[in-house]
DNA sequence: CTACGATAGGGAACGTTGTTCCGTTTCGCA
DNA sequence: TGCGAAACGGAACAACGTTCCCTATCGTAG
């Protein structure tokens, strides 16, 4: 309790450890851009100039590393939800804009959408993080749009988020597949005839 | 050209080879049901009581084995397209019914949808087979529905098929995710206001 | 019925992955 | 300046798809 933090022990890590953690995050981000989020752990370690064990010391599993790399952007996306709802004309428009934000995030990260919905255990924490953080935001937008009578009221936020995420799989590096268009169709399909 | 077949050599395979090919197909089908299409090759070999090399002799890659196992069902789906178009009231209804057929096929095969859209090379032939066989059928249905003014005319069949396939990923073994519903929304999103 | 050559098979071996282990190095404090 | 804990590196392990090579089997010609 001596530090102003969250009350946990927080035994300040050694300087080299903190330095390596930062180096690893940078290296991972760089490798993810060029080789996708499923890049071999060894590649990331090599890029950072450390051993593979160092990665696992800082990040219990690959999923945690991915979370750490993209945490800021996920948080930004989550926070954009209420802001859009407050600043845009209709809740449906806000929903559409927010979904676009999410899609833009996903399609610009090679393979992230794919790994996000892999049933491979070990990505469970990644899965859970994204869903825990974003589903409530989506649910809020859905409720508002349903309350205003713009969309049907039986749409489950979790289901929609997974659907949108799925639609983004393989959207990178293939010009014939435009995930944004399909997601727009999907969102349009939620509308009620007025 | 001496035989009445397709004109290729077709030097009748040895009896044990034909027997093993059949055994392998049965074993693969059984393992796919219990462990999904990404089951280890060794498991399939063990189930069939053969060595792994035997699999690769008959099927150059895992993808070819998967194709062989599901070929009949894919063909049936492809052939159902024109039939639906002829027998159902509106082209849009036929499209919906046909997409439902495709979705039913995908969601009942553990992991098939996932592997179908994996960017992993080696599944390219699987990818190509499904698309080559089904996209033209889908395109035909889309054209008919667009011609009758029921849906927008700028929907690409390849894109739609990939989108639908993607929506089916992870649809098995998760009761909270109903791919059929989402696909229905997507198809509904193609409608033109009349 | 037998022997032989081509065909097919089995399983060990290879290369690549994620992950863990352990001996060594480095840091931070007294 | 020395020492214990923390962190490190890379070898080691396990699981996977795939290939290789030697052996067993099949089908046929004599």
PDB file of C-alpha atoms in Angstrom, chain B residues 12-87:
ATOM      1  CA  UNK B  12      -6.298 -50.482 -62.712  1.00  0.00           C
ATOM      2  CA  UNK B  13      -4.897 -50.224 -59.202  1.00  0.00           C
ATOM      3  CA  UNK B  14      -3.977 -53.259 -57.218  1.00  0.00           C
ATOM      4  CA  UNK B  15      -6.704 -54.839 -55.119  1.00  0.00           C
ATOM      5  CA  UNK B  16      -5.054 -54.045 -51.802  1.00  0.00           C
ATOM      6  CA  UNK B  17      -4.606 -50.447 -52.873  1.00  0.00           C
ATOM      7  CA  UNK B  18      -8.284 -50.042 -53.665  1.00  0.00           C
ATOM      8  CA  UNK B  19      -9.232 -51.738 -50.436  1.00  0.00           C
ATOM      9  CA  UNK B  20      -6.985 -49.450 -48.441  1.00  0.00           C
ATOM     10  CA  UNK B  21      -8.298 -46.357 -50.162  1.00  0.00           C
ATOM     11  CA  UNK B  22     -11.812 -47.313 -49.141  1.00  0.00           C
ATOM     12  CA  UNK B  23     -10.678 -48.163 -45.622  1.00  0.00           C
ATOM     13  CA  UNK B  24      -8.929 -44.815 -45.396  1.00  0.00           C
ATOM     14  CA  UNK B  25     -11.967 -42.867 -46.511  1.00  0.00           C
ATOM     15  CA  UNK B  26     -14.112 -44.638 -43.927  1.00  0.00           C
ATOM     16  CA  UNK B  27     -11.544 -44.130 -41.189  1.00  0.00           C
ATOM     17  CA  UNK B  28     -11.088 -40.480 -42.078  1.00  0.00           C
ATOM     18  CA  UNK B  29     -14.818 -39.873 -42.078  1.00  0.00           C
ATOM     19  CA  UNK B  30     -15.126 -41.500 -38.664  1.00  0.00           C
ATOM     20  CA  UNK B  31     -12.219 -39.568 -37.177  1.00  0.00           C
ATOM     21  CA  UNK B  32     -13.457 -36.299 -38.681  1.00  0.00           C
ATOM     22  CA  UNK B  33     -16.757 -36.779 -36.901  1.00  0.00           C
ATOM     23  CA  UNK B  34     -15.181 -37.312 -33.509  1.00  0.00           C
ATOM     24  CA  UNK B  35     -12.045 -35.172 -33.679  1.00  0.00           C
ATOM     25  CA  UNK B  36     -12.750 -32.696 -36.462  1.00  0.00           C
ATOM     26  CA  UNK B  37     -11.140 -32.354 -39.853  1.00  0.00           C
ATOM     27  CA  UNK B  38      -7.881 -31.238 -38.308  1.00  0.00           C
ATOM     28  CA  UNK B  39      -7.344 -34.551 -36.587  1.00  0.00           C
ATOM     29  CA  UNK B  40      -3.720 -35.701 -36.753  1.00  0.00           C
ATOM     30  CA  UNK B  41      -2.862 -37.778 -39.792  1.00  0.00           C
ATOM     31  CA  UNK B  42      -1.454 -40.437 -37.486  1.00  0.00           C
ATOM     32  CA  UNK B  43      -4.835 -40.844 -35.844  1.00  0.00           C
ATOM     33  CA  UNK B  44      -6.480 -41.498 -39.168  1.00  0.00           C
ATOM     34  CA  UNK B  45      -3.757 -43.931 -40.150  1.00  0.00           C
ATOM     35  CA  UNK B  46      -4.099 -45.760 -36.843  1.00  0.00           C
ATOM     36  CA  UNK B  47      -7.848 -45.935 -37.173  1.00  0.00           C
ATOM     37  CA  UNK B  48      -7.490 -47.409 -40.637  1.00  0.00           C
ATOM     38  CA  UNK B  49      -4.770 -49.759 -39.457  1.00  0.00           C
ATOM     39  CA  UNK B  50      -2.249 -48.507 -42.002  1.00  0.00           C
ATOM     40  CA  UNK B  51       0.938 -46.459 -41.967  1.00  0.00           C
ATOM     41  CA  UNK B  52       0.942 -42.733 -42.528  1.00  0.00           C
ATOM     42  CA  UNK B  53       2.701 -43.123 -45.855  1.00  0.00           C
ATOM     43  CA  UNK B  54      -0.302 -44.994 -47.188  1.00  0.00           C
ATOM     44  CA  UNK B  55      -2.411 -41.925 -46.663  1.00  0.00           C
ATOM     45  CA  UNK B  56      -0.009 -39.790 -48.610  1.00  0.00           C
ATOM     46  CA  UNK B  57       0.223 -42.318 -51.381  1.00  0.00           C
ATOM     47  CA  UNK B  58      -3.506 -42.143 -51.982  1.00  0.00           C
ATOM     48  CA  UNK B  59      -4.032 -38.506 -51.122  1.00  0.00           C
ATOM     49  CA  UNK B  60      -1.129 -36.167 -51.936  1.00  0.00           C
ATOM     50  CA  UNK B  61      -2.112 -33.914 -49.045  1.00  0.00           C
ATOM     51  CA  UNK B  62      -4.559 -33.798 -46.198  1.00  0.00           C
ATOM     52  CA  UNK B  63      -6.698 -31.445 -48.198  1.00  0.00           C
ATOM     53  CA  UNK B  64      -7.223 -34.072 -50.873  1.00  0.00           C
ATOM     54  CA  UNK B  65      -8.352 -36.539 -48.249  1.00  0.00           C
ATOM     55  CA  UNK B  66     -10.869 -34.053 -46.913  1.00  0.00           C
ATOM     56  CA  UNK B  67     -12.087 -33.358 -50.425  1.00  0.00           C
ATOM     57  CA  UNK B  68     -12.509 -37.058 -51.083  1.00  0.00           C
ATOM     58  CA  UNK B  69     -14.447 -37.581 -47.865  1.00  0.00           C
ATOM     59  CA  UNK B  70     -16.904 -34.781 -48.529  1.00  0.00           C
ATOM     60  CA  UNK B  71     -17.005 -34.817 -52.310  1.00  0.00           C
ATOM     61  CA  UNK B  72     -20.425 -36.438 -52.458  1.00  0.00           C
ATOM     62  CA  UNK B  73     -22.009 -33.879 -50.180  1.00  0.00           C
ATOM     63  CA  UNK B  74     -20.423 -30.965 -52.007  1.00  0.00           C
ATOM     64  CA  UNK B  75     -21.660 -32.317 -55.307  1.00  0.00           C
ATOM     65  CA  UNK B  76     -25.141 -32.747 -53.892  1.00  0.00           C
ATOM     66  CA  UNK B  77     -25.098 -29.170 -52.665  1.00  0.00           C
ATOM     67  CA  UNK B  78     -23.934 -27.905 -56.031  1.00  0.00           C
ATOM     68  CA  UNK B  79     -26.639 -29.806 -57.837  1.00  0.00           C
ATOM     69  CA  UNK B  80     -29.320 -28.568 -55.476  1.00  0.00           C
ATOM     70  CA  UNK B  81     -28.838 -25.007 -56.708  1.00  0.00           C
ATOM     71  CA  UNK B  82     -30.532 -25.225 -60.101  1.00  0.00           C
ATOM     72  CA  UNK B  83     -33.147 -27.567 -58.644  1.00  0.00           C
ATOM     73  CA  UNK B  84     -34.131 -25.038 -56.010  1.00  0.00           C
ATOM     74  CA  UNK B  85     -34.229 -22.261 -58.544  1.00  0.00           C
ATOM     75  CA  UNK B  86     -36.646 -24.288 -60.650  1.00  0.00           C
ATOM     76  CA  UNK B  87     -38.825 -25.477 -57.813  1.00  0.00           C
TER      77      UNK B  87
END
